[in-house]
Tab-separated table of C-alpha atoms (C1' of nucleotides) in Angstrom:
chain	number	residue	atom	x	y	z
A	17	UNK	CA	0.000	0.000	0.000
A	18	UNK	CA	2.608	2.511	1.071
A	19	UNK	CA	6.139	1.150	0.423
A	20	UNK	CA	7.620	4.485	-0.436
A	21	UNK	CA	11.112	3.563	-1.535
A	22	UNK	CA	11.663	0.097	-2.849
A	23	UNK	CA	8.291	-0.764	-4.314
A	24	UNK	CA	8.814	-4.400	-3.360
A	25	UNK	CA	5.664	-5.330	-1.510
A	26	UNK	CA	7.190	-8.448	0.026
A	27	UNK	CA	9.490	-6.439	2.279
A	28	UNK	CA	8.565	-4.422	5.295
A	29	UNK	CA	11.776	-2.449	4.969
A	30	UNK	CA	15.040	-3.342	3.317
A	31	UNK	CA	17.931	-3.743	5.746
A	32	UNK	CA	20.661	-1.164	5.383
A	33	UNK	CA	23.482	-2.584	7.492
A	34	UNK	CA	25.323	-5.873	6.876
A	35	UNK	CA	23.970	-7.191	10.165
A	36	UNK	CA	20.440	-6.425	9.092
A	37	UNK	CA	20.976	-8.094	5.765
A	38	UNK	CA	22.310	-11.225	7.405
A	39	UNK	CA	19.339	-11.371	9.777
A	40	UNK	CA	16.903	-11.211	6.905
A	41	UNK	CA	18.929	-13.842	5.147
A	42	UNK	CA	18.853	-16.003	8.283
A	43	UNK	CA	15.066	-15.779	8.381
A	44	UNK	CA	14.728	-16.870	4.770
A	45	UNK	CA	17.176	-19.712	5.225
A	46	UNK	CA	15.354	-20.814	8.362
A	47	UNK	CA	12.121	-20.648	6.386
A	48	UNK	CA	13.555	-23.122	3.911
A	49	UNK	CA	14.557	-25.530	6.648
A	50	UNK	CA	11.224	-25.321	8.436
A	51	UNK	CA	9.310	-25.718	5.177
A	52	UNK	CA	11.268	-28.858	4.402
A	53	UNK	CA	10.560	-30.379	7.792
A	54	UNK	CA	7.026	-29.259	8.574
A	55	UNK	CA	5.511	-28.125	5.314
A	56	UNK	CA	3.570	-24.976	4.723
A	57	UNK	CA	1.196	-25.520	7.627
A	58	UNK	CA	4.169	-25.756	9.966
A	59	UNK	CA	5.766	-22.648	8.532
A	60	UNK	CA	4.737	-20.433	11.437
A	61	UNK	CA	6.407	-17.190	12.411
A	62	UNK	CA	7.301	-18.764	15.735
A	63	UNK	CA	8.974	-21.779	14.089
A	64	UNK	CA	10.939	-19.645	11.636
A	65	UNK	CA	12.267	-17.211	14.230
A	66	UNK	CA	13.055	-20.059	16.625
A	67	UNK	CA	15.085	-21.733	13.868
A	68	UNK	CA	16.837	-18.459	13.064
A	69	UNK	CA	17.560	-17.730	16.720
A	70	UNK	CA	15.700	-14.422	16.701
A	71	UNK	CA	12.727	-13.014	18.562
A	72	UNK	CA	9.328	-13.293	16.977
A	73	UNK	CA	9.043	-9.530	16.810
A	74	UNK	CA	12.225	-9.346	14.725
A	75	UNK	CA	10.384	-11.148	11.979
A	76	UNK	CA	8.209	-8.075	11.525
A	77	UNK	CA	11.225	-5.848	11.147
A	78	UNK	CA	11.865	-7.481	7.780
A	79	UNK	CA	8.523	-8.766	6.589
A	80	UNK	CA	5.116	-7.093	6.876
A	81	UNK	CA	3.375	-10.406	7.537
A	82	UNK	CA	3.582	-14.170	7.173
A	83	UNK	CA	2.161	-14.229	3.668
A	84	UNK	CA	4.789	-11.840	2.353
A	85	UNK	CA	7.450	-14.061	3.823
A	86	UNK	CA	6.143	-17.116	1.997
A	87	UNK	CA	5.863	-15.068	-1.151
A	88	UNK	CA	9.484	-13.999	-0.754
A	89	UNK	CA	10.593	-17.649	-0.504
A	90	UNK	CA	8.525	-18.409	-3.572
A	91	UNK	CA	10.015	-15.496	-5.467
A	92	UNK	CA	13.575	-16.546	-4.667
A	93	UNK	CA	13.043	-20.026	-5.989
A	94	UNK	CA	11.600	-18.776	-9.241
A	95	UNK	CA	14.389	-16.286	-9.669
A	96	UNK	CA	16.884	-19.150	-9.471
A	97	UNK	CA	14.854	-21.244	-11.879
A	98	UNK	CA	14.412	-18.396	-14.324
A	99	UNK	CA	18.091	-17.662	-14.507
A	100	UNK	CA	19.089	-21.296	-14.877
A	101	UNK	CA	16.478	-21.971	-17.536
A	102	UNK	CA	17.313	-18.808	-19.445
A	103	UNK	CA	20.987	-19.781	-19.508
A	104	UNK	CA	20.178	-23.338	-20.563
A	105	UNK	CA	17.970	-22.468	-23.523
A	106	UNK	CA	20.206	-19.673	-24.811
A	107	UNK	CA	20.374	-19.940	-28.554
A	108	UNK	CA	18.095	-22.946	-28.842
A	109	UNK	CA	15.011	-22.499	-31.001
A	110	UNK	CA	11.631	-23.475	-29.508
A	111	UNK	CA	11.162	-27.203	-29.878
A	112	UNK	CA	11.919	-30.500	-28.285
A	113	UNK	CA	15.599	-29.783	-27.626
A	114	UNK	CA	14.813	-26.467	-25.939
A	115	UNK	CA	12.072	-27.992	-23.838
A	116	UNK	CA	14.296	-30.815	-22.611
A	117	UNK	CA	17.137	-28.417	-21.881
A	118	UNK	CA	14.811	-26.221	-19.858
A	119	UNK	CA	13.538	-29.224	-17.910
A	120	UNK	CA	17.080	-30.378	-17.157
A	121	UNK	CA	17.959	-26.941	-15.817
A	122	UNK	CA	14.766	-26.856	-13.784
A	123	UNK	CA	15.498	-30.227	-12.225
A	124	UNK	CA	19.005	-29.149	-11.287
A	125	UNK	CA	17.735	-26.046	-9.517
A	126	UNK	CA	15.098	-28.113	-7.719
A	127	UNK	CA	17.787	-30.388	-6.339
A	128	UNK	CA	19.676	-27.399	-4.993
A	129	UNK	CA	16.517	-25.974	-3.429
A	130	UNK	CA	14.844	-29.074	-2.100
A	131	UNK	CA	13.150	-27.301	0.775
A	132	UNK	CA	11.624	-24.544	-1.274
A	133	UNK	CA	10.608	-26.766	-4.138
A	134	UNK	CA	8.553	-28.801	-1.672
A	135	UNK	CA	6.932	-25.619	-0.486
A	136	UNK	CA	6.195	-24.577	-4.036
A	137	UNK	CA	4.562	-27.893	-4.735
A	138	UNK	CA	2.379	-27.530	-1.669
A	139	UNK	CA	1.445	-23.964	-2.394
A	140	UNK	CA	0.382	-24.904	-5.891
A	141	UNK	CA	-2.452	-27.006	-4.591
A	142	UNK	CA	-3.796	-24.458	-2.169
A	143	UNK	CA	-6.087	-21.605	-2.914
A	144	UNK	CA	-3.863	-19.386	-0.782
A	145	UNK	CA	-1.822	-18.339	-3.798
A	146	UNK	CA	-1.011	-14.664	-4.150
A	147	UNK	CA	-1.685	-13.171	-7.557
A	148	UNK	CA	2.046	-12.800	-8.080
A	149	UNK	CA	2.547	-16.422	-7.088
A	150	UNK	CA	-0.031	-17.592	-9.592
A	151	UNK	CA	1.681	-15.594	-12.283
A	152	UNK	CA	5.015	-17.201	-11.514
A	153	UNK	CA	3.352	-20.622	-11.665
A	154	UNK	CA	1.890	-19.974	-15.084
A	155	UNK	CA	5.312	-18.954	-16.335
A	156	UNK	CA	6.438	-22.536	-16.839
A	157	UNK	CA	3.532	-23.365	-19.061
A	158	UNK	CA	4.042	-20.165	-21.024
A	159	UNK	CA	7.648	-21.091	-21.545
A	160	UNK	CA	6.848	-24.621	-22.624
A	161	UNK	CA	4.038	-23.767	-24.991
A	162	UNK	CA	6.117	-22.456	-27.918
A	163	UNK	CA	8.069	-25.703	-27.742
A	164	UNK	CA	5.048	-27.981	-27.860
A	165	UNK	CA	3.689	-25.808	-30.644
A	166	UNK	CA	6.913	-26.192	-32.615
A	167	UNK	CA	6.678	-29.933	-31.971
A	168	UNK	CA	3.232	-29.861	-33.586
A	169	UNK	CA	1.609	-31.274	-30.483
A	170	UNK	CA	-2.004	-30.164	-30.378
A	171	UNK	CA	-3.515	-28.636	-28.333
A	172	UNK	CA	-0.170	-27.028	-27.604
A	173	UNK	CA	-1.157	-25.563	-24.260
A	174	UNK	CA	-2.420	-28.867	-22.920
A	175	UNK	CA	0.782	-30.605	-23.926
A	176	UNK	CA	2.737	-27.782	-22.318
A	177	UNK	CA	0.906	-28.340	-19.033
A	178	UNK	CA	1.500	-32.059	-19.225
A	179	UNK	CA	5.187	-31.505	-19.940
A	180	UNK	CA	5.421	-29.293	-16.863
A	181	UNK	CA	3.607	-31.963	-14.849
A	182	UNK	CA	6.159	-34.544	-15.978
A	183	UNK	CA	8.988	-32.251	-14.941
A	184	UNK	CA	7.317	-31.589	-11.609
A	185	UNK	CA	6.772	-35.248	-10.827
A	186	UNK	CA	10.352	-36.001	-11.754
A	187	UNK	CA	11.485	-33.250	-9.399
A	188	UNK	CA	9.560	-35.020	-6.637
A	189	UNK	CA	11.155	-38.357	-7.518
A	190	UNK	CA	14.581	-36.776	-7.335
A	191	UNK	CA	13.799	-35.009	-4.088
A	192	UNK	CA	12.828	-38.310	-2.517
A	193	UNK	CA	16.167	-39.880	-3.311
A	194	UNK	CA	17.993	-36.568	-2.889
A	195	UNK	CA	19.961	-36.976	-6.091
A	196	UNK	CA	19.631	-37.046	-9.851
A	197	UNK	CA	17.611	-39.962	-11.194
A	198	UNK	CA	18.801	-40.342	-14.791
A	199	UNK	CA	16.177	-42.989	-15.503
A	200	UNK	CA	13.462	-40.489	-14.748
A	201	UNK	CA	15.029	-37.729	-16.819
A	202	UNK	CA	15.396	-40.058	-19.754
A	203	UNK	CA	11.812	-41.158	-19.288
A	204	UNK	CA	10.628	-37.598	-19.850
A	205	UNK	CA	12.622	-37.493	-23.050
A	206	UNK	CA	11.119	-40.761	-24.179
A	207	UNK	CA	7.550	-39.637	-23.501
A	208	UNK	CA	8.078	-36.292	-25.184
A	209	UNK	CA	9.527	-38.029	-28.225
A	210	UNK	CA	6.134	-39.255	-29.307
A	211	UNK	CA	5.151	-37.961	-32.710
A	212	UNK	CA	1.796	-36.280	-32.553
A	213	UNK	CA	0.201	-38.185	-35.383
A	214	UNK	CA	-3.547	-38.299	-34.902
A	215	UNK	CA	-3.736	-42.043	-35.331
A	216	UNK	CA	-0.792	-42.814	-33.144
A	217	UNK	CA	-3.028	-43.804	-30.249
A	218	UNK	CA	-4.707	-46.450	-32.316
A	219	UNK	CA	-1.605	-48.032	-33.680
A	220	UNK	CA	0.474	-50.645	-32.068
A	221	UNK	CA	3.994	-50.021	-33.214
A	222	UNK	CA	6.165	-52.774	-31.910
A	223	UNK	CA	3.928	-55.752	-31.394
A	224	UNK	CA	3.218	-57.070	-34.790
B	2	UNK	CA	-6.918	-47.463	20.407
B	3	UNK	CA	-10.051	-48.952	21.831
B	4	UNK	CA	-12.781	-49.223	19.131
B	5	UNK	CA	-14.375	-52.334	20.499
B	6	UNK	CA	-16.907	-53.189	17.844
B	7	UNK	CA	-16.313	-51.995	14.348
B	8	UNK	CA	-12.548	-51.804	14.176
B	9	UNK	CA	-12.823	-48.856	11.786
B	10	UNK	CA	-10.563	-46.243	13.276
B	11	UNK	CA	-12.017	-43.412	11.223
B	12	UNK	CA	-15.340	-43.556	13.033
B	13	UNK	CA	-16.066	-42.569	16.562
B	14	UNK	CA	-19.164	-44.749	16.559
B	15	UNK	CA	-21.299	-45.961	13.696
B	16	UNK	CA	-24.784	-44.483	13.698
B	17	UNK	CA	-27.558	-46.989	14.300
B	18	UNK	CA	-30.683	-45.071	13.363
B	19	UNK	CA	-31.532	-43.664	9.932
B	20	UNK	CA	-31.399	-40.161	11.390
B	21	UNK	CA	-27.909	-40.751	12.682
B	22	UNK	CA	-26.781	-42.129	9.358
B	23	UNK	CA	-28.110	-39.116	7.522
B	24	UNK	CA	-26.358	-36.757	9.916
B	25	UNK	CA	-23.035	-38.447	9.348
B	26	UNK	CA	-23.705	-38.323	5.642
B	27	UNK	CA	-24.503	-34.610	5.911
B	28	UNK	CA	-21.173	-33.984	7.614
B	29	UNK	CA	-19.235	-35.773	4.881
B	30	UNK	CA	-21.140	-33.995	2.143
B	31	UNK	CA	-20.547	-30.666	3.862
B	32	UNK	CA	-16.866	-31.586	4.113
B	33	UNK	CA	-16.748	-31.981	0.341
B	34	UNK	CA	-18.322	-28.575	-0.211
B	35	UNK	CA	-16.067	-26.804	2.263
B	36	UNK	CA	-12.969	-28.522	0.865
B	37	UNK	CA	-13.888	-27.332	-2.613
B	38	UNK	CA	-14.349	-23.758	-1.476
B	39	UNK	CA	-11.671	-23.301	1.162
B	40	UNK	CA	-9.187	-26.117	0.707
B	41	UNK	CA	-7.754	-28.308	3.397
B	42	UNK	CA	-6.669	-25.403	5.585
B	43	UNK	CA	-10.245	-24.125	5.591
B	44	UNK	CA	-11.665	-27.539	6.366
B	45	UNK	CA	-12.281	-26.736	10.030
B	46	UNK	CA	-14.737	-28.520	12.269
B	47	UNK	CA	-16.581	-25.235	12.690
B	48	UNK	CA	-16.905	-24.721	8.920
B	49	UNK	CA	-18.070	-28.284	8.285
B	50	UNK	CA	-20.715	-28.294	11.009
B	51	UNK	CA	-21.895	-24.820	10.016
B	52	UNK	CA	-22.339	-26.058	6.438
B	53	UNK	CA	-24.155	-29.163	7.644
B	54	UNK	CA	-26.409	-27.163	9.966
B	55	UNK	CA	-25.308	-29.045	13.073
B	56	UNK	CA	-23.618	-28.107	16.316
B	57	UNK	CA	-19.862	-28.397	16.551
B	58	UNK	CA	-20.204	-30.996	19.284
B	59	UNK	CA	-22.268	-33.206	16.981
B	60	UNK	CA	-19.190	-33.634	14.810
B	61	UNK	CA	-17.585	-35.599	17.644
B	62	UNK	CA	-20.531	-37.936	17.858
B	63	UNK	CA	-19.497	-39.382	14.496
B	64	UNK	CA	-15.776	-38.722	14.205
B	65	UNK	CA	-13.106	-39.001	16.904
B	66	UNK	CA	-11.226	-35.994	15.576
B	67	UNK	CA	-10.618	-33.769	12.565
B	68	UNK	CA	-7.944	-35.985	11.052
B	69	UNK	CA	-10.200	-39.022	11.019
B	70	UNK	CA	-12.789	-36.982	9.204
B	71	UNK	CA	-10.360	-35.991	6.468
B	72	UNK	CA	-9.223	-39.577	6.242
B	73	UNK	CA	-12.829	-40.672	5.822
B	74	UNK	CA	-13.300	-38.256	2.907
B	75	UNK	CA	-10.083	-39.563	1.394
B	76	UNK	CA	-11.195	-43.148	1.826
B	77	UNK	CA	-14.532	-42.508	0.141
B	78	UNK	CA	-12.935	-41.037	-2.924
B	79	UNK	CA	-10.562	-43.937	-3.334
B	80	UNK	CA	-13.350	-46.422	-2.880
B	81	UNK	CA	-15.182	-44.812	-5.796
B	82	UNK	CA	-12.043	-44.761	-7.912
B	83	UNK	CA	-11.184	-48.344	-7.108
B	84	UNK	CA	-14.572	-49.624	-8.124
B	85	UNK	CA	-14.683	-47.629	-11.341
B	86	UNK	CA	-11.166	-48.611	-12.351
B	87	UNK	CA	-11.730	-52.246	-11.511
B	88	UNK	CA	-14.834	-52.284	-13.684
B	89	UNK	CA	-13.067	-50.500	-16.536
B	90	UNK	CA	-10.077	-52.815	-16.765
B	91	UNK	CA	-12.089	-56.004	-16.379
B	92	UNK	CA	-10.720	-58.566	-18.809
B	93	UNK	CA	-8.030	-56.295	-20.229
B	94	UNK	CA	-4.470	-57.600	-19.966
B	95	UNK	CA	-1.824	-55.278	-18.487
B	96	UNK	CA	-0.591	-52.920	-21.169
B	97	UNK	CA	-1.317	-49.671	-22.903
B	98	UNK	CA	-5.019	-50.341	-23.431
B	99	UNK	CA	-5.566	-51.255	-19.791
B	100	UNK	CA	-3.653	-48.237	-18.593
B	101	UNK	CA	-5.628	-45.838	-20.765
B	102	UNK	CA	-8.907	-47.461	-19.741
B	103	UNK	CA	-7.977	-47.082	-16.087
B	104	UNK	CA	-7.077	-43.439	-16.601
B	105	UNK	CA	-10.350	-42.760	-18.380
B	106	UNK	CA	-12.278	-44.283	-15.492
B	107	UNK	CA	-10.206	-42.319	-13.005
B	108	UNK	CA	-10.893	-39.049	-14.803
B	109	UNK	CA	-14.619	-39.742	-14.870
B	110	UNK	CA	-14.711	-40.341	-11.121
B	111	UNK	CA	-12.687	-37.191	-10.536
B	112	UNK	CA	-15.236	-35.133	-12.424
B	113	UNK	CA	-17.995	-36.556	-10.254
B	114	UNK	CA	-16.040	-35.819	-7.081
B	115	UNK	CA	-14.505	-32.467	-7.878
B	116	UNK	CA	-14.429	-31.317	-4.284
B	117	UNK	CA	-12.727	-34.358	-2.883
B	118	UNK	CA	-10.277	-34.729	-5.747
B	119	UNK	CA	-9.038	-31.215	-4.974
B	120	UNK	CA	-8.606	-32.232	-1.376
B	121	UNK	CA	-6.719	-35.335	-2.383
B	122	UNK	CA	-4.385	-33.299	-4.519
B	123	UNK	CA	-3.696	-30.948	-1.631
B	124	UNK	CA	-3.195	-33.688	0.875
B	125	UNK	CA	-0.705	-35.380	-1.395
B	126	UNK	CA	1.726	-32.516	-1.056
B	127	UNK	CA	1.525	-32.263	2.692
B	128	UNK	CA	3.383	-34.301	5.197
B	129	UNK	CA	0.152	-34.676	7.135
B	130	UNK	CA	-0.698	-37.888	5.340
B	131	UNK	CA	-1.919	-40.750	7.470
B	132	UNK	CA	-0.238	-44.081	6.848
B	133	UNK	CA	-3.463	-45.383	5.366
B	134	UNK	CA	-3.660	-42.325	3.126
B	135	UNK	CA	-0.146	-42.876	1.843
B	136	UNK	CA	-0.984	-46.456	1.066
B	137	UNK	CA	-4.014	-45.426	-0.930
B	138	UNK	CA	-1.877	-42.953	-2.858
B	139	UNK	CA	0.689	-45.573	-3.780
B	140	UNK	CA	-2.094	-47.777	-5.100
B	141	UNK	CA	-2.294	-45.933	-8.399
B	142	UNK	CA	1.345	-46.443	-9.157
B	143	UNK	CA	1.099	-50.107	-8.198
B	144	UNK	CA	-1.796	-50.481	-10.558
B	145	UNK	CA	-0.030	-48.740	-13.417
B	146	UNK	CA	3.294	-50.504	-13.090
B	147	UNK	CA	2.320	-53.852	-14.649
B	148	UNK	CA	1.066	-51.871	-17.629
B	149	UNK	CA	4.249	-49.871	-18.149
B	150	UNK	CA	6.181	-53.095	-17.682
B	151	UNK	CA	4.131	-54.789	-20.351
B	152	UNK	CA	4.749	-51.769	-22.567
B	153	UNK	CA	8.480	-52.339	-22.125
B	154	UNK	CA	8.970	-48.892	-20.672
B	155	UNK	CA	11.994	-48.947	-18.393
B	156	UNK	CA	12.284	-48.249	-15.529
B	157	UNK	CA	8.691	-49.421	-15.267
B	158	UNK	CA	8.001	-47.834	-11.894
B	159	UNK	CA	9.211	-44.418	-12.977
B	160	UNK	CA	7.010	-44.538	-16.064
B	161	UNK	CA	4.136	-45.639	-13.877
B	162	UNK	CA	4.582	-42.596	-11.652
B	163	UNK	CA	4.787	-40.311	-14.658
B	164	UNK	CA	1.650	-41.864	-16.132
B	165	UNK	CA	-0.168	-41.199	-12.861
B	166	UNK	CA	1.154	-37.636	-12.883
B	167	UNK	CA	-0.248	-37.148	-16.386
B	168	UNK	CA	-3.613	-38.454	-15.263
B	169	UNK	CA	-3.525	-36.225	-12.201
B	170	UNK	CA	-2.701	-33.091	-14.157
B	171	UNK	CA	-5.426	-33.896	-16.637
B	172	UNK	CA	-7.856	-34.274	-13.751
B	173	UNK	CA	-6.902	-30.758	-12.662
B	174	UNK	CA	-7.389	-29.416	-16.178
B	175	UNK	CA	-10.833	-30.964	-16.294
B	176	UNK	CA	-11.716	-29.698	-12.845
B	177	UNK	CA	-10.875	-26.178	-13.916
B	178	UNK	CA	-13.296	-26.259	-16.797
B	179	UNK	CA	-15.698	-28.523	-14.908
B	180	UNK	CA	-16.148	-30.899	-17.824
B	181	UNK	CA	-14.355	-33.485	-19.921
B	182	UNK	CA	-11.499	-32.115	-21.993
B	183	UNK	CA	-11.090	-34.629	-24.803
B	184	UNK	CA	-7.970	-32.893	-26.078
B	185	UNK	CA	-6.245	-33.547	-22.777
B	186	UNK	CA	-7.352	-37.173	-22.639
B	187	UNK	CA	-6.125	-37.769	-26.145
B	188	UNK	CA	-2.856	-36.045	-25.251
B	189	UNK	CA	-2.208	-38.646	-22.567
B	190	UNK	CA	-2.770	-41.365	-25.137
B	191	UNK	CA	-0.389	-39.678	-27.540
B	192	UNK	CA	2.364	-39.315	-24.954
B	193	UNK	CA	1.958	-42.875	-23.738
B	194	UNK	CA	2.191	-44.116	-27.302
B	195	UNK	CA	5.904	-43.425	-27.443
B	196	UNK	CA	7.956	-46.520	-28.139
B	197	UNK	CA	10.607	-46.970	-25.494
B	198	UNK	CA	13.548	-47.327	-27.819
B	199	UNK	CA	16.746	-46.264	-26.090
B	200	UNK	CA	17.808	-43.941	-28.875
B	201	UNK	CA	14.448	-42.350	-29.312
B	202	UNK	CA	15.532	-39.250	-27.435
B	203	UNK	CA	18.358	-38.603	-29.819
B	204	UNK	CA	16.419	-39.011	-32.992
B	205	UNK	CA	14.431	-36.438	-34.770
B	206	UNK	CA	11.654	-38.272	-36.432
B	207	UNK	CA	9.699	-35.849	-38.512
B	208	UNK	CA	12.034	-33.009	-39.320
B	209	UNK	CA	14.341	-34.229	-41.974
C	13	DT	C1'	38.912	13.504	23.052
C	14	DG	C1'	34.177	14.000	24.757
C	15	DT	C1'	29.416	14.370	24.232
C	16	DA	C1'	24.955	14.880	22.084
C	17	DC	C1'	22.042	12.984	18.780
C	18	DA	C1'	20.080	10.204	14.957
C	19	DT	C1'	19.599	5.733	13.027
C	20	DC	C1'	18.793	1.147	12.871
C	21	DA	C1'	18.534	-3.781	14.812
C	22	DG	C1'	16.419	-6.242	17.991
C	23	DT	C1'	13.280	-7.766	21.872
C	24	DG	C1'	9.899	-9.411	25.987
C	25	DA	C1'	5.493	-9.260	26.936
C	26	DA	C1'	1.097	-8.850	25.860
C	27	DC	C1'	-3.104	-8.773	22.572
C	28	DG	C1'	-7.307	-10.885	20.393
C	29	DC	C1'	-8.740	-14.710	17.691
C	30	DG	C1'	-10.165	-19.035	15.914
C	31	DC	C1'	-9.027	-23.491	16.439
C	32	DG	C1'	-9.977	-28.530	18.100
C	33	DT	C1'	-11.973	-30.648	21.806
C	34	DT	C1'	-14.762	-31.733	26.111
C	35	DC	C1'	-18.461	-31.426	29.315
C	36	DA	C1'	-22.799	-31.920	31.395
C	37	DC	C1'	-26.942	-31.853	29.662
C	38	DT	C1'	-31.757	-32.170	26.915
C	39	DG	C1'	-35.017	-34.364	24.015
C	40	DA	C1'	-36.910	-37.880	21.172
C	41	DT	C1'	-37.857	-42.829	20.314
C	42	DG	C1'	-38.655	-47.554	21.366
C	43	DT	C1'	-39.424	-51.356	24.459
C	44	DA	C1'	-40.932	-53.936	28.916
C	45	DC	C1'	-44.316	-54.790	32.026
D	21	DT	C1'	-53.336	-47.639	28.100
D	22	DG	C1'	-49.868	-45.882	31.249
D	23	DT	C1'	-45.431	-45.518	33.039
D	24	DA	C1'	-40.651	-46.541	33.881
D	25	DC	C1'	-36.420	-47.094	31.726
D	26	DA	C1'	-32.680	-47.586	28.275
D	27	DT	C1'	-30.751	-45.909	24.087
D	28	DC	C1'	-29.227	-42.800	20.979
D	29	DA	C1'	-28.940	-38.071	18.592
D	30	DG	C1'	-27.874	-33.714	19.428
D	31	DT	C1'	-26.343	-29.311	21.769
D	32	DG	C1'	-24.669	-24.602	24.216
D	33	DA	C1'	-21.095	-23.170	26.592
D	34	DA	C1'	-16.806	-23.403	28.023
D	35	DC	C1'	-11.752	-25.033	27.863
D	36	DG	C1'	-6.692	-24.420	26.764
D	37	DC	C1'	-3.671	-23.546	23.040
D	38	DG	C1'	-0.891	-21.662	19.473
D	39	DC	C1'	-1.329	-18.529	16.125
D	40	DG	C1'	-0.175	-13.779	13.811
D	41	DT	C1'	0.586	-9.335	15.188
D	42	DT	C1'	1.612	-5.009	17.958
D	43	DC	C1'	3.623	-2.262	21.473
D	44	DA	C1'	6.832	0.342	24.020
D	45	DC	C1'	11.203	-0.213	24.738
D	46	DT	C1'	16.671	-1.194	24.902
D	47	DG	C1'	21.170	-1.320	22.987
D	48	DA	C1'	24.678	-0.718	19.605
D	49	DT	C1'	26.842	2.095	15.967
D	50	DG	C1'	28.143	6.153	13.450
D	51	DT	C1'	28.450	11.016	12.791
D	52	DA	C1'	28.623	16.229	14.055
D	53	DC	C1'	30.694	19.611	16.542
DNA sequence: TGTACATCAGTGAACGCGCGTTCACTGATGTAC
DNA sequence: TGTACATCAGTGAACGCGCGTTCACTGATGTAC
């Protein structure tokens, strides 16, 4: 509403000293740990500040309320993903190769941000999404759609959503074993290799 | 812990009169409505009883606690799914046709139980799953695995999970538009038509 | 060097609120004699 | 037919609890003169 200087609505006030910055950082890091252990329902202000070793009231020095804090965690994750994906697809034209490269980059970032990815997955299901959070969610599909379109998969948007779902499920598989699962990554490639011929579903290819 | 007679831990005590049965039914139906509107976090005892037009205390006549109630909703949904899927795959051998038939049946049940399906999707992400709920969740993958195995998709379990993820995402798509989305159903068929040849991911098929 | 002041980080204690749950109780219905 | 009793459904009011949030305040640091 007010936010005179920065314009970032997820921050109560930006810290100006190094100590302040590190406290805010500590809160966000603690948020990741708590989210991993207790999920979104357990992501209380009390739990986060306890984990960070700060007083509850300190939380409100850096974030206007709980929702903004969750949004900030969300935002961070997507910033990481965006950068990694952008770097990975650099120079690749929309199509299967670009889509798979983007998914690979996404999976790598998920592995580095296990805690937050879990939170993202939870948040997705709930109606408690901020408008900005919903927009970030839709981003993936928007990014994938030109690829499915170039692959002549119709309807392109539906295939884009399904591709994102495959990536998301694979991220979960990898989170469970806490490492890359090449079999799963290859599986995505195999499924997305299907030619979109209308009669494909009625044909048996291998079995004579 | 005790539960002398029925052995069903999700019920505080089974109603014996028709009136009692209808009250319990009203609570479960109200639970579905509230879950659809407010999600799992909004599925409070107060909200459910308000919706059902009963006193809060009445809730505890039929359910030992809130968790058991959610579990009961969960259980109902899976019972419906199980029956529909079992009927749909009757006589079909494990394989692509069986898998697609099962998914079709699953999607139909989801459309009839929009509220509860949303709840299931939410619950899946949270750590708050009961043991029995986790078991019900794993059921889908167990059912799909013989099919992916028969389709020579390796690793079969990974493909089974991805197939379930595709079905789940399609259920969400259909819930959003509140009706069947044939394009999405066909898309699943197209993706699951991919032959599992090891080099498939490196080949471009159509583009010369 | 000493002191007055502004700035920012940080906090203990309290607030109201809605939650899940329990309690002691009422009222209706059916059966026994 | 009348009455005593058991059974079950259902409830209003209260309970403690943990939550998010606010308040008035302290302490440390840096700068001005």
